[in-house]
């Protein structure tokens, strides 16, 4: 498997991202509670010649933009971007949810709104740009980075493998949300257009009444993928 170049911030914080403290008043501050992770990335948080993961303010009048946008959008979005050089890049987010009954079974449900510039059937390297597959599930413990696990598309939470499957295949710990392809609509900015997906998966709360939710994209496209996550809403039934 060829190496992949990726960069991400180890921790999200208002100060490290250059935002003022009033960010907490925005509706999507909850996005900051998600922790990014990648497969095919060395265990340490290291810089490389890859692309960043960051909270990006969608406002052309601020210094937080990474590229020029056509118009101002009110809310913040969580931006994940990578260059898939190995044909197996996973860009993931995880977050603990508490307040549940220990060892009780639940349906964990996701309502997701994201923006993508991939279109169905586009021409790309090693596959179409929309050959990136979204998955949602639950992990067994905390995310564990270890240099002995680098260079693979396997993700570990504590000492257990997170079975996400591979690309379009679905592992036992996730449900399939579909590809990242979007349609051109009035809600697009630049070439990025919105899409909404929903799904539920059965989970069991741990000893402390918690579940570690995991959301991610599994890439079969050997190029740059950039996703804007606008809303990530998780509920338990």
XYZ file of N, CA and C in Angstrom:
711
model
N 0.847 -1.199 0.000
C 0.000 0.000 0.000
C 0.877 1.242 0.000
N 0.611 2.149 -0.906
C 1.403 3.368 -1.012
C 1.114 4.299 0.150
N 2.101 5.105 0.563
C 1.864 6.032 1.672
C 0.901 7.130 1.285
N 0.243 7.687 2.284
C -0.689 8.782 2.053
C -0.230 9.990 2.842
N -0.380 11.149 2.269
C 0.007 12.384 2.944
C -1.230 13.076 3.481
N -1.274 13.265 4.787
C -2.412 13.902 5.432
C -1.932 14.780 6.560
N -2.699 15.804 6.859
C -2.404 16.691 7.973
C -3.694 16.946 8.717
N -3.644 16.963 10.058
C -4.821 17.373 10.799
C -4.405 17.911 12.140
N -5.305 18.720 12.739
C -5.056 19.236 14.067
C -5.348 18.142 15.080
N -4.444 17.969 16.061
C -4.667 16.960 17.083
C -5.869 17.299 17.950
N -6.076 18.576 18.223
C -7.184 18.990 19.076
C -7.884 20.180 18.447
N -9.191 20.233 18.633
C -9.943 21.407 18.240
C -10.028 22.350 19.424
N -9.702 23.601 19.229
C -9.921 24.602 20.267
C -10.155 25.941 19.594
N -10.892 26.805 20.254
C -11.184 28.113 19.683
C -9.907 28.887 19.423
N -8.979 28.865 20.379
C -7.766 29.666 20.239
C -6.865 29.139 19.137
N -6.703 27.810 19.045
C -5.783 27.263 18.059
C -6.281 27.462 16.638
N -7.594 27.630 16.448
C -8.141 27.823 15.123
C -8.274 29.286 14.750
N -7.936 30.181 15.672
C -7.947 31.592 15.357
C -9.297 32.248 15.434
N -10.260 31.610 16.073
C -11.581 32.189 16.182
C -11.751 32.868 17.534
N -12.592 33.887 17.571
C -12.910 34.532 18.839
C -13.846 33.651 19.643
N -13.967 33.945 20.931
C -14.746 33.096 21.823
C -16.228 33.086 21.486
N -16.703 34.041 20.670
C -18.135 34.063 20.374
C -18.556 32.940 19.436
N -17.612 32.114 19.039
C -17.958 30.951 18.233
C -18.952 30.056 18.967
N -18.919 30.067 20.298
C -19.784 29.157 21.049
C -21.252 29.542 20.941
N -21.546 30.702 20.425
C -22.941 31.110 20.275
C -23.541 30.612 18.965
N -22.733 30.074 18.082
C -23.240 29.628 16.796
C -23.932 28.275 16.930
N -24.946 28.012 16.112
C -25.722 26.774 16.231
C -24.898 25.508 16.095
N -23.848 25.542 15.286
C -23.097 24.327 15.021
C -21.824 24.210 15.846
N -21.796 24.855 17.010
C -20.651 24.679 17.899
C -20.457 23.208 18.254
N -21.542 22.426 18.229
C -21.439 21.004 18.540
C -20.457 20.293 17.619
N -20.233 20.826 16.433
C -19.283 20.198 15.521
C -17.887 20.129 16.118
N -17.560 21.066 17.014
C -16.229 21.085 17.623
C -16.009 19.916 18.563
N -17.068 19.215 18.948
C -16.948 18.095 19.874
C -16.502 16.813 19.180
N -16.444 16.811 17.874
C -16.019 15.626 17.135
C -14.500 15.633 16.961
N -13.882 14.480 17.144
C -12.430 14.332 17.033
C -12.082 13.674 15.698
N -11.197 14.289 14.897
C -10.852 13.711 13.597
C -9.830 12.591 13.722
N -9.884 11.652 12.797
C -8.858 10.610 12.723
C -8.789 10.100 11.288
N -7.650 9.490 10.960
C -7.450 8.932 9.632
C -6.823 7.550 9.738
N -7.121 6.688 8.786
C -6.281 5.524 8.578
C -5.163 5.932 7.634
N -4.214 5.014 7.419
C -3.065 5.296 6.560
C -2.273 6.499 7.048
N -2.361 6.811 8.323
C -1.629 7.939 8.889
C -0.768 7.429 10.031
N 0.506 7.846 10.148
C 1.322 7.431 11.284
C 0.655 7.766 12.604
N 1.047 7.042 13.653
C 0.372 7.157 14.928
C 0.453 8.508 15.574
N 1.533 9.256 15.315
C 1.631 10.582 15.915
C 0.911 11.609 15.052
N 0.626 12.736 15.657
C 0.055 13.847 14.890
C 1.222 14.594 14.259
N 1.460 14.358 12.978
C 2.642 14.909 12.324
C 2.236 15.754 11.131
N 3.106 16.712 10.785
C 2.903 17.501 9.588
C 3.427 16.730 8.376
N 2.860 16.992 7.226
C 3.336 16.381 5.986
C 2.985 17.330 4.844
N 3.084 16.860 3.624
C 2.723 17.708 2.493
C 1.279 17.468 2.072
N 0.491 16.919 2.983
C -0.914 16.655 2.686
C -1.776 17.879 2.896
N -3.067 17.665 3.102
C -4.046 18.735 3.196
C -4.678 18.764 4.580
N -5.233 19.918 5.013
C -5.621 20.094 6.409
C -7.033 19.629 6.756
N -7.225 19.398 8.047
C -8.546 19.257 8.637
C -8.715 20.450 9.546
N -9.801 21.172 9.405
C -9.940 22.382 10.202
C -11.396 22.796 10.280
N -11.707 23.679 11.225
C -13.000 24.340 11.228
C -12.855 25.570 10.345
N -13.693 25.677 9.332
C -13.559 26.758 8.355
C -14.801 27.642 8.407
N -14.605 28.923 8.601
C -15.729 29.855 8.614
C -16.078 30.211 7.164
N -17.307 29.930 6.782
C -17.703 30.171 5.397
C -18.130 31.624 5.225
N -17.151 32.496 5.220
C -17.400 33.929 5.103
C -16.207 34.549 4.393
N -16.381 35.093 3.199
C -15.242 35.610 2.438
C -14.587 36.828 3.069
N -15.216 37.399 4.111
C -14.653 38.585 4.757
C -13.749 38.243 5.935
N -13.572 36.965 6.238
C -12.733 36.583 7.371
C -11.420 35.987 6.882
N -10.466 35.916 7.784
C -9.158 35.350 7.445
C -9.143 33.840 7.597
N -10.276 33.248 7.969
C -10.328 31.816 8.233
C -10.584 30.989 6.981
N -10.868 31.638 5.855
C -11.143 30.894 4.634
C -9.877 30.237 4.100
N -10.050 29.077 3.460
C -8.939 28.461 2.753
C -9.055 28.694 1.254
N -10.213 29.147 0.785
C -10.348 29.578 -0.595
C -11.523 30.536 -0.672
N -11.594 31.267 -1.768
C -12.638 32.287 -1.908
C -13.998 31.640 -2.150
N -15.024 32.171 -1.478
C -16.381 31.667 -1.636
C -17.252 32.726 -2.296
N -18.351 32.278 -2.889
C -19.229 33.192 -3.617
C -20.043 34.091 -2.703
N -20.433 33.572 -1.546
C -21.278 34.355 -0.662
C -21.121 33.873 0.772
N -21.618 34.674 1.692
C -21.509 34.364 3.108
C -22.541 33.318 3.500
N -22.112 32.326 4.265
C -23.034 31.369 4.858
C -22.960 31.539 6.367
N -24.101 31.522 7.023
C -24.176 31.915 8.431
C -23.401 30.977 9.349
N -23.542 29.685 9.134
C -23.011 28.724 10.098
C -21.589 28.297 9.777
N -20.956 27.747 10.770
C -19.655 27.123 10.584
C -19.852 25.706 10.054
N -18.843 25.213 9.372
C -18.861 23.818 8.941
C -17.548 23.163 9.335
N -17.609 21.874 9.566
C -16.417 21.086 9.816
C -15.900 20.595 8.472
N -14.656 20.933 8.149
C -14.083 20.609 6.845
C -13.043 19.512 6.995
N -13.178 18.456 6.203
C -12.176 17.387 6.175
C -11.699 17.232 4.736
N -10.380 17.138 4.585
C -9.799 17.086 3.243
C -8.564 16.208 3.262
N -8.393 15.398 2.242
C -7.207 14.551 2.148
C -6.923 14.235 0.687
N -5.684 13.854 0.438
C -5.289 13.383 -0.887
C -5.042 11.888 -0.769
N -5.889 11.110 -1.387
C -5.823 9.654 -1.292
C -4.758 9.115 -2.239
N -3.602 8.778 -1.697
C -2.516 8.232 -2.516
C -2.456 6.708 -2.435
N -3.138 6.126 -1.476
C -3.060 4.682 -1.264
C -4.280 3.950 -1.797
N -5.315 4.667 -2.205
C -6.587 4.101 -2.648
C -7.361 3.483 -1.492
N -7.046 3.852 -0.261
C -7.739 3.274 0.891
C -7.870 4.267 2.035
N -7.962 5.540 1.765
C -7.993 6.535 2.843
C -9.366 6.577 3.510
N -9.338 6.592 4.831
C -10.539 6.792 5.646
C -10.384 8.113 6.381
N -11.366 9.018 6.236
C -11.391 10.268 7.000
C -12.539 10.159 7.992
N -12.206 10.059 9.271
C -13.234 9.786 10.264
C -13.368 10.845 11.333
N -14.517 10.811 12.005
C -14.810 11.642 13.164
C -15.401 10.740 14.235
N -15.037 10.988 15.487
C -15.627 10.217 16.579
C -16.021 11.149 17.715
N -17.046 10.729 18.454
C -17.521 11.533 19.576
C -18.262 10.649 20.574
N -17.948 10.842 21.860
C -18.642 10.122 22.927
C -19.981 10.787 23.233
N -21.009 9.968 23.410
C -22.314 10.413 23.902
C -22.606 9.688 25.212
N -22.989 10.451 26.248
C -23.258 9.872 27.556
C -24.699 10.048 27.985
N -24.942 9.751 29.279
C -26.278 9.909 29.838
C -27.232 8.783 29.508
N -26.715 7.672 29.008
C -27.542 6.513 28.686
C -27.504 5.516 29.838
N -28.333 4.509 29.780
C -28.324 3.452 30.790
C -27.264 2.423 30.444
N -26.423 2.093 31.413
C -25.335 1.145 31.176
C -25.874 -0.185 30.656
N -25.214 -0.701 29.631
C -25.495 -2.014 29.037
C -26.860 -2.109 28.358
N -27.536 -0.994 28.190
C -28.847 -1.029 27.534
C -28.685 -0.890 26.025
N -29.546 -1.581 25.296
C -29.533 -1.513 23.832
C -30.316 -0.296 23.348
N -29.786 0.349 22.314
C -30.422 1.527 21.723
C -30.321 1.458 20.203
N -31.149 2.255 19.558
C -30.955 2.578 18.154
C -30.276 3.944 18.123
N -29.055 4.010 17.595
C -28.358 5.282 17.445
C -28.615 5.783 16.028
N -29.216 6.968 15.927
C -29.655 7.479 14.626
C -28.904 8.755 14.256
N -28.575 8.867 12.990
C -27.827 10.007 12.463
C -28.660 10.754 11.432
N -28.662 12.079 11.542
C -29.162 12.962 10.488
C -28.006 13.872 10.091
N -27.538 13.723 8.869
C -26.318 14.389 8.411
C -26.607 15.278 7.211
N -26.063 16.491 7.261
C -26.063 17.385 6.105
C -24.621 17.746 5.782
N -24.206 17.495 4.550
C -22.835 17.799 4.147
C -22.834 18.389 2.743
N -21.692 18.972 2.377
C -21.492 19.525 1.038
C -20.322 18.802 0.376
N -20.472 18.486 -0.904
C -19.431 17.811 -1.676
C -19.420 18.376 -3.088
N -18.244 18.334 -3.733
C -18.158 18.766 -5.128
C -18.100 17.583 -6.083
N -18.308 16.363 -5.575
C -18.291 15.169 -6.421
C -19.646 14.987 -7.100
N -19.613 14.600 -8.372
C -20.831 14.326 -9.120
C -20.839 12.853 -9.551
N -22.009 12.302 -9.733
C -22.142 10.901 -10.117
C -21.472 10.641 -11.463
N -20.607 9.613 -11.488
C -20.004 9.194 -12.747
C -18.908 10.078 -13.271
N -18.373 10.973 -12.450
C -17.287 11.827 -12.899
C -16.022 11.036 -13.195
N -15.134 11.635 -13.960
C -13.878 10.983 -14.328
C -12.820 11.330 -13.297
N -12.082 10.317 -12.817
C -11.071 10.566 -11.804
C -9.934 9.577 -11.874
N -9.063 9.657 -10.876
C -7.870 8.820 -10.803
C -8.207 7.558 -10.027
N -8.090 6.386 -10.654
C -8.363 5.143 -9.958
C -9.831 4.937 -9.654
N -10.687 5.824 -10.141
C -12.115 5.748 -9.871
C -12.732 7.126 -9.970
N -14.048 7.172 -9.913
C -14.751 8.449 -9.978
C -14.568 9.225 -8.681
N -14.577 10.570 -8.723
C -14.488 11.362 -7.490
C -15.605 11.060 -6.498
N -16.727 10.478 -6.978
C -17.798 10.142 -6.043
C -17.648 8.737 -5.472
N -16.560 8.045 -5.801
C -16.308 6.708 -5.259
C -15.742 6.800 -3.848
N -16.391 7.622 -3.046
C -16.048 7.821 -1.636
C -17.322 7.518 -0.862
N -17.235 6.612 0.102
C -18.415 6.022 0.712
C -18.536 6.445 2.172
N -19.682 7.000 2.532
C -19.926 7.445 3.905
C -20.465 6.299 4.747
N -19.953 6.214 5.990
C -20.369 5.158 6.912
C -20.544 5.735 8.314
N -21.411 5.101 9.095
C -21.723 5.569 10.448
C -21.861 4.359 11.353
N -21.254 4.460 12.555
C -21.332 3.331 13.469
C -20.887 3.688 14.866
N -20.529 2.665 15.634
C -20.106 2.842 17.023
C -18.841 2.042 17.278
N -17.927 2.632 18.039
C -16.645 2.009 18.348
C -16.642 1.461 19.769
N -15.689 0.585 20.036
C -15.574 -0.060 21.338
C -14.407 0.552 22.104
N -14.622 1.701 22.713
C -13.569 2.340 23.487
C -13.056 3.601 22.831
N -11.899 4.079 23.307
C -11.295 5.312 22.808
C -10.417 5.033 21.598
N -10.334 6.027 20.726
C -9.449 5.927 19.577
C -8.017 5.754 20.060
N -7.292 4.838 19.430
C -5.922 4.552 19.855
C -4.986 4.736 18.675
N -4.067 5.706 18.801
C -3.021 5.881 17.800
C -1.768 5.167 18.287
N -1.200 4.363 17.431
C 0.010 3.628 17.771
C 0.808 3.463 16.490
N 2.100 3.744 16.545
C 2.917 3.690 15.333
C 2.933 2.297 14.717
N 2.677 1.256 15.516
C 2.679 -0.097 14.969
C 1.466 -0.347 14.086
N 0.463 0.558 14.158
C -0.735 0.389 13.355
C -0.692 1.222 12.078
N 0.358 2.004 11.878
C 0.394 2.897 10.723
C 0.608 2.107 9.437
N 0.277 2.739 8.323
C 0.468 2.108 7.032
C -0.600 1.094 6.687
N -1.710 1.075 7.422
C -2.816 0.184 7.099
C -4.091 1.003 7.064
N -5.161 0.390 6.567
C -6.442 1.090 6.595
C -7.290 0.581 7.758
N -6.623 0.081 8.795
C -7.302 -0.427 9.983
C -7.317 0.635 11.069
N -8.447 0.768 11.752
C -8.603 1.734 12.830
C -8.818 0.978 14.125
N -8.165 1.427 15.194
C -8.275 0.768 16.489
C -8.891 1.712 17.513
N -9.846 1.201 18.289
C -10.381 1.901 19.447
C -10.066 1.014 20.637
N -9.232 1.544 21.564
C -8.585 0.718 22.577
C -7.840 -0.381 21.833
N -8.057 -1.647 22.170
C -7.321 -2.710 21.488
C -8.187 -3.464 20.483
N -9.363 -2.926 20.181
C -10.269 -3.618 19.276
C -10.312 -2.927 17.917
N -10.315 -3.735 16.885
C -10.416 -3.202 15.528
C -11.815 -2.631 15.315
N -11.880 -1.455 14.700
C -13.162 -0.887 14.282
C -13.453 -1.408 12.881
N -14.452 -2.277 12.775
C -14.745 -2.945 11.507
C -15.635 -2.059 10.644
N -14.988 -1.220 9.840
C -15.705 -0.317 8.950
C -15.926 -0.917 7.570
N -15.301 -2.070 7.305
C -15.296 -2.588 5.946
C -14.243 -1.878 5.122
N -14.330 -2.011 3.803
C -13.348 -1.389 2.922
C -14.052 -0.795 1.712
N -13.932 0.514 1.578
C -14.582 1.246 0.490
C -16.087 0.951 0.482
N -16.626 0.363 -0.593
C -18.074 0.149 -0.665
C -18.557 -0.996 0.213
N -17.664 -1.873 0.635
C -18.077 -2.971 1.510
C -18.336 -2.442 2.917
N -19.270 -3.060 3.617
C -19.714 -2.569 4.920
C -19.294 -3.541 6.012
N -18.580 -3.029 7.031
C -18.160 -3.849 8.151
C -19.256 -3.997 9.189
N -18.979 -4.811 10.204
C -19.988 -5.136 11.210
C -20.267 -3.992 12.173
N -19.390 -2.974 12.231
C -19.562 -1.874 13.185
C -20.195 -0.629 12.571
N -20.613 -0.695 11.307
C -21.130 0.500 10.631
C -22.375 0.184 9.810
N -23.080 1.248 9.436
C -24.110 1.176 8.396
C -23.651 2.055 7.241
N -24.144 1.747 6.057
C -23.739 2.455 4.842
C -24.675 3.624 4.585
N -24.097 4.810 4.375
C -24.874 6.018 4.132
C -24.954 6.396 2.660
N -24.128 5.769 1.833
C -24.112 6.089 0.409
C -22.839 6.803 -0.003
N -22.749 7.125 -1.284
C -21.593 7.836 -1.823
C -21.745 9.343 -1.603
N -20.664 10.076 -1.843
C -20.666 11.514 -1.552
C -21.153 12.353 -2.723
N -21.649 11.719 -3.780
C -22.097 12.471 -4.955
C -23.263 13.377 -4.608
N -23.267 14.579 -5.175
C -24.324 15.562 -4.951
C -24.834 16.089 -6.285
N -26.007 16.704 -6.249
C -26.618 17.283 -7.440
C -26.557 18.808 -7.363
N -26.380 19.445 -8.505
C -26.356 20.906 -8.556
C -27.733 21.451 -8.186
N -27.746 22.431 -7.275
C -29.002 23.020 -6.809
C -28.759 24.471 -6.406
N -29.825 25.153 -5.991
C -29.696 26.546 -5.558
C -28.882 26.669 -4.276
N -28.736 25.580 -3.531
C -28.007 25.635 -2.269
C -26.514 25.441 -2.396
N -25.985 25.370 -3.607
C -24.552 25.125 -3.806
C -23.741 26.398 -3.588
N -22.485 26.239 -3.174
C -21.525 27.337 -3.195
C -20.289 26.829 -3.925
N -19.779 27.674 -4.851
C -18.757 27.193 -5.781
C -19.285 25.904 -6.407
N -18.494 24.827 -6.365
C -18.960 23.551 -6.902
C -19.472 22.617 -5.817
N -19.540 23.095 -4.585
C -19.957 22.245 -3.467
C -21.466 22.341 -3.271
N -22.117 21.181 -3.297
C -23.573 21.133 -3.203
C -24.001 20.266 -2.021
N -25.181 20.556 -1.452
C -25.594 19.871 -0.228
C -26.232 18.510 -0.479
N -26.155 17.686 0.550
C -26.825 16.386 0.540
C -27.182 16.028 1.974
N -28.337 15.405 2.152
C -28.774 14.960 3.468
C -28.943 13.451 3.454
N -28.432 12.799 4.493
C -28.588 11.353 4.639
C -28.957 11.041 6.082
N -29.649 9.927 6.272
C -30.055 9.501 7.611
C -29.923 7.989 7.712
N -29.629 7.507 8.916
C -29.536 6.068 9.146
C -29.526 5.802 10.643
N -29.871 4.575 11.019
C -29.812 4.139 12.417
C -29.029 2.833 12.493
N -28.404 2.594 13.641
C -27.661 1.371 13.865
C -27.858 0.940 15.316
N -28.034 -0.373 15.584
C -28.180 -0.824 16.971
C -26.855 -0.735 17.717
N -26.898 -0.238 18.947
C -25.702 -0.108 19.784
C -26.052 -0.520 21.210
N -25.013 -0.750 22.008
C -25.175 -1.055 23.429
C -24.291 -0.101 24.216
N -24.854 0.591 25.193
C -24.079 1.520 26.017
C -23.067 0.756 26.865
N -21.928 1.396 27.154
C -20.885 0.738 27.940
C -21.185 0.806 29.437
N -20.185 0.449 30.258
C -20.369 0.419 31.713
C -20.753 1.773 32.285
N -20.362 2.848 31.597
C -20.642 4.201 32.075
C -21.829 4.844 31.361
N -22.587 4.059 30.612
C -23.728 4.614 29.895
C -23.335 5.500 28.732
N -22.293 5.108 28.002
C -21.793 5.913 26.893
C -21.721 5.089 25.607
N -21.744 5.806 24.485
C -21.517 5.210 23.170
C -20.582 6.134 22.401
N -19.581 5.563 21.753
C -18.647 6.350 20.949
C -19.074 6.281 19.485
N -19.715 7.346 19.007
C -20.199 7.388 17.624
C -19.048 7.678 16.664
N -19.096 7.055 15.498
C -18.054 7.233 14.481
C -18.715 7.496 13.130
N -18.257 8.540 12.465
C -18.724 8.900 11.126
C -17.505 9.067 10.240
N -17.562 8.559 9.019
C -16.392 8.731 8.170
C -16.651 8.433 6.709
N -15.648 8.761 5.904
C -15.687 8.511 4.463
C -14.566 7.551 4.091
N -14.902 6.536 3.306
C -13.980 5.479 2.896
C -13.743 5.639 1.398
N -12.515 5.989 1.012
C -12.265 6.456 -0.350
C -11.726 5.383 -1.280
N -12.297 5.334 -2.487
C -11.746 4.550 -3.577
C -11.301 5.444 -4.721
N -11.223 6.738 -4.455
C -10.816 7.737 -5.450
C -9.420 8.226 -5.115
N -8.469 8.012 -6.033
C -7.078 8.372 -5.777
C -6.819 9.832 -6.142
N -7.451 10.712 -5.424
C -7.287 12.137 -5.634
C -7.686 12.886 -4.383
N -7.938 14.185 -4.518
C -8.297 15.024 -3.378
C -9.807 14.964 -3.148
N -10.196 14.707 -1.916
C -11.601 14.752 -1.505
C -11.750 15.777 -0.399
N -12.730 16.655 -0.551
C -13.001 17.669 0.466
C -14.485 17.626 0.791
N -14.798 17.502 2.079
C -16.180 17.443 2.541
C -16.432 18.525 3.575
N -17.546 19.217 3.451
C -18.000 20.186 4.445
C -19.164 19.555 5.212
N -18.972 19.306 6.501
C -20.058 18.786 7.328
C -20.784 19.965 7.971
N -22.046 20.162 7.596
C -22.802 21.290 8.123
C -23.530 20.930 9.411
N -24.211 19.793 9.432
C -24.945 19.358 10.617
C -24.736 17.865 10.824
N -24.360 17.503 12.048
C -24.242 16.098 12.434
C -25.097 15.922 13.682
N -26.283 15.390 13.513
C -27.209 15.227 14.625
C -27.359 13.742 14.949
N -27.056 13.390 16.191
C -27.140 12.003 16.644
C -28.170 11.908 17.758
N -29.044 10.917 17.677
C -30.058 10.702 18.705
C -30.132 9.220 19.047
N -30.699 8.927 20.208
C -30.817 7.548 20.676
C -32.278 7.227 20.967
N -32.696 6.028 20.567
C -34.080 5.600 20.767
C -34.117 4.274 21.520
